[in-house]
Short mmCIF file of C-alpha atoms in Angstrom, two decimals:
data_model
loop_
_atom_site.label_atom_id
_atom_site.label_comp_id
_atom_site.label_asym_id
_atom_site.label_seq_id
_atom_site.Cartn_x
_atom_site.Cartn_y
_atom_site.Cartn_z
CA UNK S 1 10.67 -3.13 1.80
CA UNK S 2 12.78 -1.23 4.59
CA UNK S 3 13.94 2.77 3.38
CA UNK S 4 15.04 5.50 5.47
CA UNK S 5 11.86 6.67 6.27
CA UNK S 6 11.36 3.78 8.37
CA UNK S 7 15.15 4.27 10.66
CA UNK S 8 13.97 7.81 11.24
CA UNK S 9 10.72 6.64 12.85
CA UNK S 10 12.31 3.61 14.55
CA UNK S 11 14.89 5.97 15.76
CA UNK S 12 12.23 8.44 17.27
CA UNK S 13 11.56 5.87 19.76
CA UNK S 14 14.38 5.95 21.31
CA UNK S 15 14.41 7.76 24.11
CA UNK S 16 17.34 10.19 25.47
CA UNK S 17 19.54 8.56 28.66
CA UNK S 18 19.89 11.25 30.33
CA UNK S 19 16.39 12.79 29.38
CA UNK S 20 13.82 10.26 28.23
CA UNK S 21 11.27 12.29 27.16
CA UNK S 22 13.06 13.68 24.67
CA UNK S 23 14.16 11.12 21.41
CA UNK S 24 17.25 11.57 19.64
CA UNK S 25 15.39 12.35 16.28
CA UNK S 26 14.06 15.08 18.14
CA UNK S 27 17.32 16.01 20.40
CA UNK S 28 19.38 16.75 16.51
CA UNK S 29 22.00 14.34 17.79
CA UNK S 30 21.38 11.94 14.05
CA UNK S 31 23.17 13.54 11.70
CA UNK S 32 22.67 11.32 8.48
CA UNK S 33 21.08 7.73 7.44
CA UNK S 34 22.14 5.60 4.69
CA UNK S 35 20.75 2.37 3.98
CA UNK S 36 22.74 0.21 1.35
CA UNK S 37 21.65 -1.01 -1.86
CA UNK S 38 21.12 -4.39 -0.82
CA UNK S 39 18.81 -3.21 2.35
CA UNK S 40 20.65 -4.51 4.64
CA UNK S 41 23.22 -2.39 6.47
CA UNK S 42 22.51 1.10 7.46
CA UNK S 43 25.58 3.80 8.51
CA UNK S 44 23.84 6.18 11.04
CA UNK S 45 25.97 9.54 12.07
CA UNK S 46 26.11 10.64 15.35
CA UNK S 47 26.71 14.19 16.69
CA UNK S 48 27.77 13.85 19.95
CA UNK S 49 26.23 17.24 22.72
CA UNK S 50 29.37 17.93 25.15
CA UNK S 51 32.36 16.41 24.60
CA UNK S 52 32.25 14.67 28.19
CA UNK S 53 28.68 13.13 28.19
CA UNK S 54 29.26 9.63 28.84
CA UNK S 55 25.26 8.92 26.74
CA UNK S 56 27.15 8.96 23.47
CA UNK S 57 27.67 5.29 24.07
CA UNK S 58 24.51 4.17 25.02
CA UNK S 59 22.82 6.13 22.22
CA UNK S 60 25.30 4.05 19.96
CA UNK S 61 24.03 0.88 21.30
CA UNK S 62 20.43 1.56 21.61
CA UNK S 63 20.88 2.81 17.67
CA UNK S 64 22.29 -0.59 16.92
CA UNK S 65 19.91 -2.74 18.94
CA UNK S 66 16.92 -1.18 17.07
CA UNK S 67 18.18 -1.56 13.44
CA UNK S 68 18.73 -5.08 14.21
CA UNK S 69 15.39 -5.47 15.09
CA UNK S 70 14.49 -3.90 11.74
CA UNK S 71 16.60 -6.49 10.40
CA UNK S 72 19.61 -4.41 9.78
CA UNK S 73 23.14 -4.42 10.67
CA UNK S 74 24.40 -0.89 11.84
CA UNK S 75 27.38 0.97 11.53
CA UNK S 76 26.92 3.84 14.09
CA UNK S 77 29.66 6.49 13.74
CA UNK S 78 30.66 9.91 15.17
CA UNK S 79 30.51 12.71 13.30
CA UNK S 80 33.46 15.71 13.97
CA UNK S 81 33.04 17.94 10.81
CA UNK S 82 29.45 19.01 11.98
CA UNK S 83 28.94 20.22 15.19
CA UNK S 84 25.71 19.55 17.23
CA UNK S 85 23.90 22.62 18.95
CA UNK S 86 21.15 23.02 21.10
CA UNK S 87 19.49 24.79 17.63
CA UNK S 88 19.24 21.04 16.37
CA UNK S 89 16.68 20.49 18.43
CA UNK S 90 13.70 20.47 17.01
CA UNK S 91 10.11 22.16 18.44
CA UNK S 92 8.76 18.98 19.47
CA UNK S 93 12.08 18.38 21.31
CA UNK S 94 12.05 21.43 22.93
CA UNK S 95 8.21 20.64 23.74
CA UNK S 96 9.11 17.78 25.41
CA UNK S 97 11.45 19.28 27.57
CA UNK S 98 9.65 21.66 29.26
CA UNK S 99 6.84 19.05 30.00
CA UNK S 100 9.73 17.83 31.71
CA UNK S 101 10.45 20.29 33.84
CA UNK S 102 13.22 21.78 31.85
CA UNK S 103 13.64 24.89 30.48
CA UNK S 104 14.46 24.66 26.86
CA UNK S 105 17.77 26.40 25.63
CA UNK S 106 18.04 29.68 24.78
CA UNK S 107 19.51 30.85 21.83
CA UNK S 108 23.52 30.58 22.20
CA UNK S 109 25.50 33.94 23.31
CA UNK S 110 28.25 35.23 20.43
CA UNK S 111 29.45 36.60 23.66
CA UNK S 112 32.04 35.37 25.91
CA UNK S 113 29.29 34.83 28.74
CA UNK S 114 26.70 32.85 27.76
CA UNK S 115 23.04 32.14 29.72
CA UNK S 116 22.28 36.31 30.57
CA UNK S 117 19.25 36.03 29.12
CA UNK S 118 16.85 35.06 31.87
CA UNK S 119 15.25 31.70 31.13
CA UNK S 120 11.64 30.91 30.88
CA UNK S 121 10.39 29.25 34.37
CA UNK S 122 9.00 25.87 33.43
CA UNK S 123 6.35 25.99 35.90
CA UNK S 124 5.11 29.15 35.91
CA UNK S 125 6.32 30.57 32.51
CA UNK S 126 7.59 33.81 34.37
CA UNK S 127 10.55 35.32 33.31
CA UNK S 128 11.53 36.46 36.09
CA UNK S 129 14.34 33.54 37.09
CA UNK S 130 17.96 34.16 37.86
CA UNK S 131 21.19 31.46 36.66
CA UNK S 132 21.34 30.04 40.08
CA UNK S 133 24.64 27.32 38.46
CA UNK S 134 25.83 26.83 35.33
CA UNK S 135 26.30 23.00 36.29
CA UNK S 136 23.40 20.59 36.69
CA UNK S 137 22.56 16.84 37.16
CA UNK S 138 24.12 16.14 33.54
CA UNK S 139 26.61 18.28 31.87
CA UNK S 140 23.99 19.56 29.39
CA UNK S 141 21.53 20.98 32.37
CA UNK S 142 22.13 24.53 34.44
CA UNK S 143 20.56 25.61 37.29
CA UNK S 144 17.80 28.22 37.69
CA UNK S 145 15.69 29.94 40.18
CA UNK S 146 12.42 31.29 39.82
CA UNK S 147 11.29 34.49 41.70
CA UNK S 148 7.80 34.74 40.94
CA UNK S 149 6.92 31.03 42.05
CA UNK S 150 9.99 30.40 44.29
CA UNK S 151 11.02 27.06 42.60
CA UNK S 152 14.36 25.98 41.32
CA UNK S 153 14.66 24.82 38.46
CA UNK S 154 16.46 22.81 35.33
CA UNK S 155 17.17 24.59 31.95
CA UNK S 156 19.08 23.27 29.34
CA UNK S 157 22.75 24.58 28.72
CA UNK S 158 22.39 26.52 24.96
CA UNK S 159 25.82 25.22 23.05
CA UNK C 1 42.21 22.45 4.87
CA UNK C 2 44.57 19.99 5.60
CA UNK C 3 48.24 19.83 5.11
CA UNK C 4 47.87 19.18 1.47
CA UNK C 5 51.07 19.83 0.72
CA UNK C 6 53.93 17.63 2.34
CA UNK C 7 56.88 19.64 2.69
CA UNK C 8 60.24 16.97 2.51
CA UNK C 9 60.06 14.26 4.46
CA UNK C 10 62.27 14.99 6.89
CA UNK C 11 60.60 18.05 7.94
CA UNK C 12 57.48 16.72 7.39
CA UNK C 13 57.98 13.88 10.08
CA UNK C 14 59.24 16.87 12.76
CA UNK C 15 56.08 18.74 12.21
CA UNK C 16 54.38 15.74 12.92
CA UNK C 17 56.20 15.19 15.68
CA UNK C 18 55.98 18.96 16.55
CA UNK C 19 51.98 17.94 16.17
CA UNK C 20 52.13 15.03 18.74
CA UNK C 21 53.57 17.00 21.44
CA UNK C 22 50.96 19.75 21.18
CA UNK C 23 48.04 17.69 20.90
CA UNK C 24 49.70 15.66 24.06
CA UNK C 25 49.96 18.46 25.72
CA UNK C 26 46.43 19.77 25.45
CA UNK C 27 45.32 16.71 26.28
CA UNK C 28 46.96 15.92 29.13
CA UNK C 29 46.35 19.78 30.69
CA UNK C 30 42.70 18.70 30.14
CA UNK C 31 42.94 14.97 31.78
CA UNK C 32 45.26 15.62 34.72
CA UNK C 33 42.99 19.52 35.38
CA UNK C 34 39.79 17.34 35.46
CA UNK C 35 41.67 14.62 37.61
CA UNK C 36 42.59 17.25 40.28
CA UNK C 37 38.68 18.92 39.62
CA UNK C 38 37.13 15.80 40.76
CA UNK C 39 38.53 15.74 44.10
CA UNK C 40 36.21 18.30 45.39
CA UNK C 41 33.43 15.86 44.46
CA UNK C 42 31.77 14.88 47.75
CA UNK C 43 33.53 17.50 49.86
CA UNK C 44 33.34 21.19 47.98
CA UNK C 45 32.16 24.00 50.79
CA UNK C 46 28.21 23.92 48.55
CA UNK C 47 26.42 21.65 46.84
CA UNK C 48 26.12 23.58 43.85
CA UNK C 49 29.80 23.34 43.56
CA UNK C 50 30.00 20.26 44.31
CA UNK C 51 28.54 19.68 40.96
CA UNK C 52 29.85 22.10 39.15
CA UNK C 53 33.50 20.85 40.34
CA UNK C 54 32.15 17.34 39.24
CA UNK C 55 31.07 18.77 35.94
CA UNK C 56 34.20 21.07 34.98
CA UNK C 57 36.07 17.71 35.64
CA UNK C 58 33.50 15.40 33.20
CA UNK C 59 34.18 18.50 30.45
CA UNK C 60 37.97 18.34 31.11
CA UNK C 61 38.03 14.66 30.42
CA UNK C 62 35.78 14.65 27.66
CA UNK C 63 38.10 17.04 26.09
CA UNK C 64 40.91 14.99 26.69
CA UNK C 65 39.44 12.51 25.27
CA UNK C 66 39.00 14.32 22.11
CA UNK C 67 43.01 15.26 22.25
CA UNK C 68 43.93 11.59 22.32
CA UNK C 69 41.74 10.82 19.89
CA UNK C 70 43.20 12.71 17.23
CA UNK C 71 46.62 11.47 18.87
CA UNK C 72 45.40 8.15 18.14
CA UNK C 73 44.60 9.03 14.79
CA UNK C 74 47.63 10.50 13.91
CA UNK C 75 49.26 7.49 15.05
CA UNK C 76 47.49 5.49 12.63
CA UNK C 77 45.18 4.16 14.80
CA UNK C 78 47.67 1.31 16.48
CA UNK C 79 47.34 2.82 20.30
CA UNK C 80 44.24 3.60 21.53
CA UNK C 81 43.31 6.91 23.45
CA UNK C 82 43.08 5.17 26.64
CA UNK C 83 46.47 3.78 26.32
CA UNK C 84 47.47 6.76 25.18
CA UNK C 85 45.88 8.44 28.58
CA UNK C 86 46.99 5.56 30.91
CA UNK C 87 49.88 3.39 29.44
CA UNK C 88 52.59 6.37 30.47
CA UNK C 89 55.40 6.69 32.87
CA UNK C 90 54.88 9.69 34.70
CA UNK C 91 57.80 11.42 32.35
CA UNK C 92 55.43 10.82 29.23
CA UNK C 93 52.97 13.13 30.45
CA UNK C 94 53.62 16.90 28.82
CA UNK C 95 51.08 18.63 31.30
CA UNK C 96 51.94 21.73 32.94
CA UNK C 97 52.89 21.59 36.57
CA UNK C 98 49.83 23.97 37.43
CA UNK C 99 47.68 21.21 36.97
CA UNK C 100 49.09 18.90 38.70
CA UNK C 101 49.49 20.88 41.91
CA UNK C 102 47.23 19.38 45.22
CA UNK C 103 43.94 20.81 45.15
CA UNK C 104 44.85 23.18 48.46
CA UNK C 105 42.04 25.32 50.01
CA UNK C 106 39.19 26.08 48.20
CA UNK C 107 40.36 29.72 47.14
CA UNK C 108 43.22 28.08 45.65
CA UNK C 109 40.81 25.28 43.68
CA UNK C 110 39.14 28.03 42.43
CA UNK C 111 41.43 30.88 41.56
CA UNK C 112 43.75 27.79 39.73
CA UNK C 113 40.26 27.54 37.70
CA UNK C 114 40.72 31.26 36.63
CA UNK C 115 43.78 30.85 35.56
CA UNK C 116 43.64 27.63 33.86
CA UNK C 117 40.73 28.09 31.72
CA UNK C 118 41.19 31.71 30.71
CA UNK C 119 44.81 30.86 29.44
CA UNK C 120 43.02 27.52 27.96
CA UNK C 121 40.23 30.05 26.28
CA UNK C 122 43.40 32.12 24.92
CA UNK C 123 44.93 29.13 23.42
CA UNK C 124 41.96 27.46 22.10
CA UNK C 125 40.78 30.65 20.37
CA UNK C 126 44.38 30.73 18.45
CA UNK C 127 43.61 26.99 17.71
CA UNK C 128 40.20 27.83 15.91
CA UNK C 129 42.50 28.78 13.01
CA UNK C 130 44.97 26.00 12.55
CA UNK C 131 45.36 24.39 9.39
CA UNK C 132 45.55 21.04 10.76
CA UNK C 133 41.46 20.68 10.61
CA UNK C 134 40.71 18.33 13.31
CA UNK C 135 42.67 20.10 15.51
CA UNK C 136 40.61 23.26 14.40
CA UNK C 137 37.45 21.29 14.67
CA UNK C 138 38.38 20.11 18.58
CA UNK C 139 39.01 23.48 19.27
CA UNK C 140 35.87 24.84 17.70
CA UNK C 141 34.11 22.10 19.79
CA UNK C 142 35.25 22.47 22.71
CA UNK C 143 35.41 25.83 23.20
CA UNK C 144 31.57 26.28 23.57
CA UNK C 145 31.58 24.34 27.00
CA UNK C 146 34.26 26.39 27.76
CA UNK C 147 32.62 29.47 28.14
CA UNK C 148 30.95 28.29 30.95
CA UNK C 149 34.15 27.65 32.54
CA UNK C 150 34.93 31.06 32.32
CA UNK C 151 31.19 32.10 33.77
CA UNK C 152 32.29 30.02 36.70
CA UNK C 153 35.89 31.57 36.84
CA UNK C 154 34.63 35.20 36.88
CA UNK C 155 31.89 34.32 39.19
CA UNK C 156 34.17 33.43 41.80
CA UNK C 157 36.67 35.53 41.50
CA UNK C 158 34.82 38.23 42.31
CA UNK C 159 32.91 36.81 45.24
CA UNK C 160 36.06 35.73 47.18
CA UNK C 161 37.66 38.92 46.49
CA UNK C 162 34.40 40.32 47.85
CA UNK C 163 35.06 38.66 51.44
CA UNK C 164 37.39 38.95 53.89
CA UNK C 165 39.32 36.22 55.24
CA UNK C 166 38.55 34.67 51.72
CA UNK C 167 40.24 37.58 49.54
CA UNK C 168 43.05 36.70 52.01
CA UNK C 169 43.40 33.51 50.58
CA UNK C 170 42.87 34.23 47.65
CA UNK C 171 45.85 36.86 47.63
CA UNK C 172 47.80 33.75 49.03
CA UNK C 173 46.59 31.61 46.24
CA UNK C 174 47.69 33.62 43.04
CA UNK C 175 51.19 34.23 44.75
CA UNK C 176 51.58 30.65 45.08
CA UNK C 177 50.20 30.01 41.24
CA UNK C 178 51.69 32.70 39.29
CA UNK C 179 54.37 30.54 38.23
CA UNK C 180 53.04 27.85 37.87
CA UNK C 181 50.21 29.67 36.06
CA UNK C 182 53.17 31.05 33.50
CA UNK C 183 53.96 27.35 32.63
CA UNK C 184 50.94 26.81 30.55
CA UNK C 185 52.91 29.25 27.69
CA UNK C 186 56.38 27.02 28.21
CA UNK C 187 57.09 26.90 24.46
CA UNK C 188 56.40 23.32 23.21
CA UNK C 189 59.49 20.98 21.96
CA UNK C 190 59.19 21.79 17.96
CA UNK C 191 56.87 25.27 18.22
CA UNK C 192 58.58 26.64 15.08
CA UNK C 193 57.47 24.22 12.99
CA UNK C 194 53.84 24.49 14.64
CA UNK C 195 54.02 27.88 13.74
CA UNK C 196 55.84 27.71 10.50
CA UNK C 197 53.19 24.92 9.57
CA UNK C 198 49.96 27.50 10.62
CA UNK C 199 49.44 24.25 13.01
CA UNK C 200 49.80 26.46 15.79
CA UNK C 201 48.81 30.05 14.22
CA UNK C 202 51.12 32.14 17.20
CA UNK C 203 54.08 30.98 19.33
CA UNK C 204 53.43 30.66 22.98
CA UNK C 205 54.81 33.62 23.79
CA UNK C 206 52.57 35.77 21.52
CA UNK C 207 49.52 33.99 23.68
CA UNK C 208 50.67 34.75 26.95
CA UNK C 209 50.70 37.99 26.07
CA UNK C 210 47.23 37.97 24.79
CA UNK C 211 46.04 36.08 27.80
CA UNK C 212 47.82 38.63 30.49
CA UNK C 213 46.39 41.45 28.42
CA UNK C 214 42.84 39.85 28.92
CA UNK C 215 43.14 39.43 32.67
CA UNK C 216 45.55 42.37 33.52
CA UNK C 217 42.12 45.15 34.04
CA UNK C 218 40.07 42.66 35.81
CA UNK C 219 42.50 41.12 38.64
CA UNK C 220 44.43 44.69 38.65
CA UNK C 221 40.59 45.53 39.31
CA UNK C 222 39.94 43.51 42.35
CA UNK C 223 43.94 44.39 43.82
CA UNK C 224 45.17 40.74 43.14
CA UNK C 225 48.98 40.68 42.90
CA UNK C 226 50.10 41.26 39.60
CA UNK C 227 54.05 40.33 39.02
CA UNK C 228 54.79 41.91 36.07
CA UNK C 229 56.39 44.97 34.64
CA UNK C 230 54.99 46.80 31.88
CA UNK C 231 57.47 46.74 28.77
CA UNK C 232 57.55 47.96 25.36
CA UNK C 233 57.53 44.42 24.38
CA UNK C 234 54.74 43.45 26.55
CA UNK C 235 54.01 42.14 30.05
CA UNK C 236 57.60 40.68 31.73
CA UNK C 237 57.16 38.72 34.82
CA UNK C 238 58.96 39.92 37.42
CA UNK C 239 59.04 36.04 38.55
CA UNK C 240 60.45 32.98 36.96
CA UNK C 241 58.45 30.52 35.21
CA UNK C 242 58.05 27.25 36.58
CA UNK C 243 58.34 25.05 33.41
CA UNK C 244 59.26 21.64 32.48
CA UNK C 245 55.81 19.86 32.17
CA UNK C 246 56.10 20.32 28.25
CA UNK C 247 59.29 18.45 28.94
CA UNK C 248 58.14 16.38 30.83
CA UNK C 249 59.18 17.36 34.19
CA UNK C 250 57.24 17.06 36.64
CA UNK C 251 56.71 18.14 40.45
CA UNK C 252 57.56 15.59 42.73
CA UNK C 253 53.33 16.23 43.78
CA UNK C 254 52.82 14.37 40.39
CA UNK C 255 54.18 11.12 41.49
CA UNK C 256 51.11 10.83 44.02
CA UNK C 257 48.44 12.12 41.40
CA UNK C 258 49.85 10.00 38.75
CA UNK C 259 49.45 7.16 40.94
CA UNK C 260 46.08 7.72 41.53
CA UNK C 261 45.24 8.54 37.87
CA UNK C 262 46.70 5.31 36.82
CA UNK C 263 46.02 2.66 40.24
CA UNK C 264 42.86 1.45 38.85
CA UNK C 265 44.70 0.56 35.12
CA UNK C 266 47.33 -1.14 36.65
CA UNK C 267 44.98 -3.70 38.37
CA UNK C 268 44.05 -5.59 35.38
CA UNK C 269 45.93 -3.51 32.17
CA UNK C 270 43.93 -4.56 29.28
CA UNK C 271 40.35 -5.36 31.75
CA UNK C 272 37.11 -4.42 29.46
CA UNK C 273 34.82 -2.33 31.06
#
């Protein structure tokens, strides 16, 4: 018999768009699961990362693509009252990321100016890097350079 | 909360209407800014702002998206925010004319981006305490991305004012925007019931003040012309305002933007994508 246990694991295979080696278990974007009483539909909700990230739809139809597999109709909604942050994401996540390449987010500024704290170089772990661009390949990425190994790199955006 | 408490009908349905016109109007600030944003895609002076052009207009847009949403909502749900967006004569839009403005050089691109998404920051922070709770949600969501907006704003502010022929044209730049610039704060059709409601916490005029207090040290600062006289009451421009966009009104610059915006739609109205 299905539960909810088994949508969270089915759900950490599914990989990111924009970042596939991160899942979205592990990326904080699902919110809630429900299964019904009869088993057979399950309401997932999703917290969508910036506003303009045009992923929110595939994640919505990978999400409903694998419960059918499971056997299960989905009802994939967006959540508004809870907002997602880059504190959602989870050790593994942010694990994954910088095997990536990508520096994982800082902790968000109550400041007007986020991203002054230098971050961590992915390759070289020195923290010695300046904010080269706030604005990356995907809206959720910033640009940073890294003085002690030369090397640009990716960090992700703390929200 | 909510509006729990319906006030008499009559009144109520102004508010509302008072409610459409704001969230309208942040919306389509948002859609046409990131419209005129993406331009520089493909041509900006660097690549890095090349992208970040690109992205400030994929934030704009999602955030318009957001506005129509709740639009869509309030509507009941019978329009969709891409009709909403698209399905307009150019009169139905309630953007201010700042936005809608040709993208010019690149020190005008740019110092427009000051000026836009301070006063946008301004507005949004009033917003974060409306009682109409989406609206307060939106805000609360979208002002996070925001603040990188601003780290963009600042950044370049102070470089081109660091040059030479490009604190030039920058000079040129805010004469030409100032009032344009003083259009975002044209006081909506229905603001006293926005206010009166706590749907809009202050009146427009209360965050233009706020917003020229915020700017005044740092563009005073860098000897950027500053139009206004100091009064008891606060900052009076020494200019007038260009406004009309909450209205409706548009430059005749629109007409080729909305156009664009809207050539695509009118292909195939209705096409799936």
């Amino acid at each position: 018999m299905i539960d909810e246990h088994d949508i969270w694991q089915a759900l950490r295979e599914l990989p990111d768009p924009e970042i596939p080696t991160i899942n979205l278990v592990d990326l904080g974007v699902i919110l809630s699961v429900e299964l019904d009483a009869g088993r057979r539909c399950a309401r997932v909700l999703l917290l969508p990362t910036f506003n303009g990230c045009p992923a929110i739809e595939l994640m919505r139809d990978q999400i409903r693509a694998r419960l059918e597999q499971l056997g299960l109709e989905a009802r994939v909604e967006l959540a508004r009252e809870v907002r997602w942050s880059t504190e959602r994401i989870s050790a593994a996540g942010r694990a994954a990321l910088a095997s990536a390449g990508i520096a994982p987010p800082g902790v968000p500024g109550s400041t007007l100016i986020p991203l002054i704290e230098p971050a961590r170089c992915p390759h070289c772990g020195s923290r010695h890097t300046t904010l080269e661009s706030a604005f990356g390949p995907t809206l959720c990425r910033a640009i940073g350079h890294c003085r002690d190994c030369q090397q640009p790199f990716e960090q992700f955006k703390p929200l | 909360m909510a509006l729990e408490t319906p006030p008499a009908t009559q009144e109520r349905d102004h508010t509302r209407a008072a409610l459409a016109e704001l969230l309208l109007a942040l919306a389509d600030d948002e859609f046409v800014t990131g419209y005129a944003n993406s331009e520089w895609t493909g041509i900006a002076p660097i690549l890095e702002e090349d992208i970040a052009f690109s992205s400030l207009a994929q934030d704009e847009l999602g955030h318009a998206r957001l506005f129509y949403e709740l639009l869509a909502e309030l509507r009941g749900g019978a329009v969709s925010p891409d009709e909403i967006a698209y399905d307009r004569p150019p009169e139905g839009f309630r953007n201010a004319q700042l936005a809608e403005r040709p993208r010019g050089d690149w020190a005008y691109s740019v110092s427009r981006q000051f000026l836009y998404d301070t006063a946008d920051y301004v507005r949004l922070e009033c917003l974060l305490g409306s009682r109409y709770t989406p609206l307060a949600q939106a805000a609360a969501s979208v002002i996070r991305e925001e603040r990188y907006h601003l780290l963009h704003a600042h950044t370049w502010l102070a470089r081109l004012a660091a040059g030479d022929t490009a604190r030039e044209r920058q000079h040129a730049a805010f004469t030409a925007l100032w009032p344009d610039a003083l259009g975002l704060f044209e006081p909506l059709p229905g603001e006293a019931a926005l206010v009166e409601s706590g749907i809009q916490p202050a009146p427009s005029a209360a965050l233009c003040q706020r917003w020229l207090e915020q700017i005044e040290p740092m563009l005073r600062q860098l000897g950027l012309p500053w139009p206004f006289a100091q009064r008891a009451a606060g900052w009076e421009p020494l200019l007038a305002p260009h406004y009309g966009g909450r209205a409706g009104r548009h430059s005749r610059e629109f007409a080729q933007l909305y156009d664009t915006i809207t050539s695509v739609r009118r292909l195939e109205p209705g096409a799936q994508w």
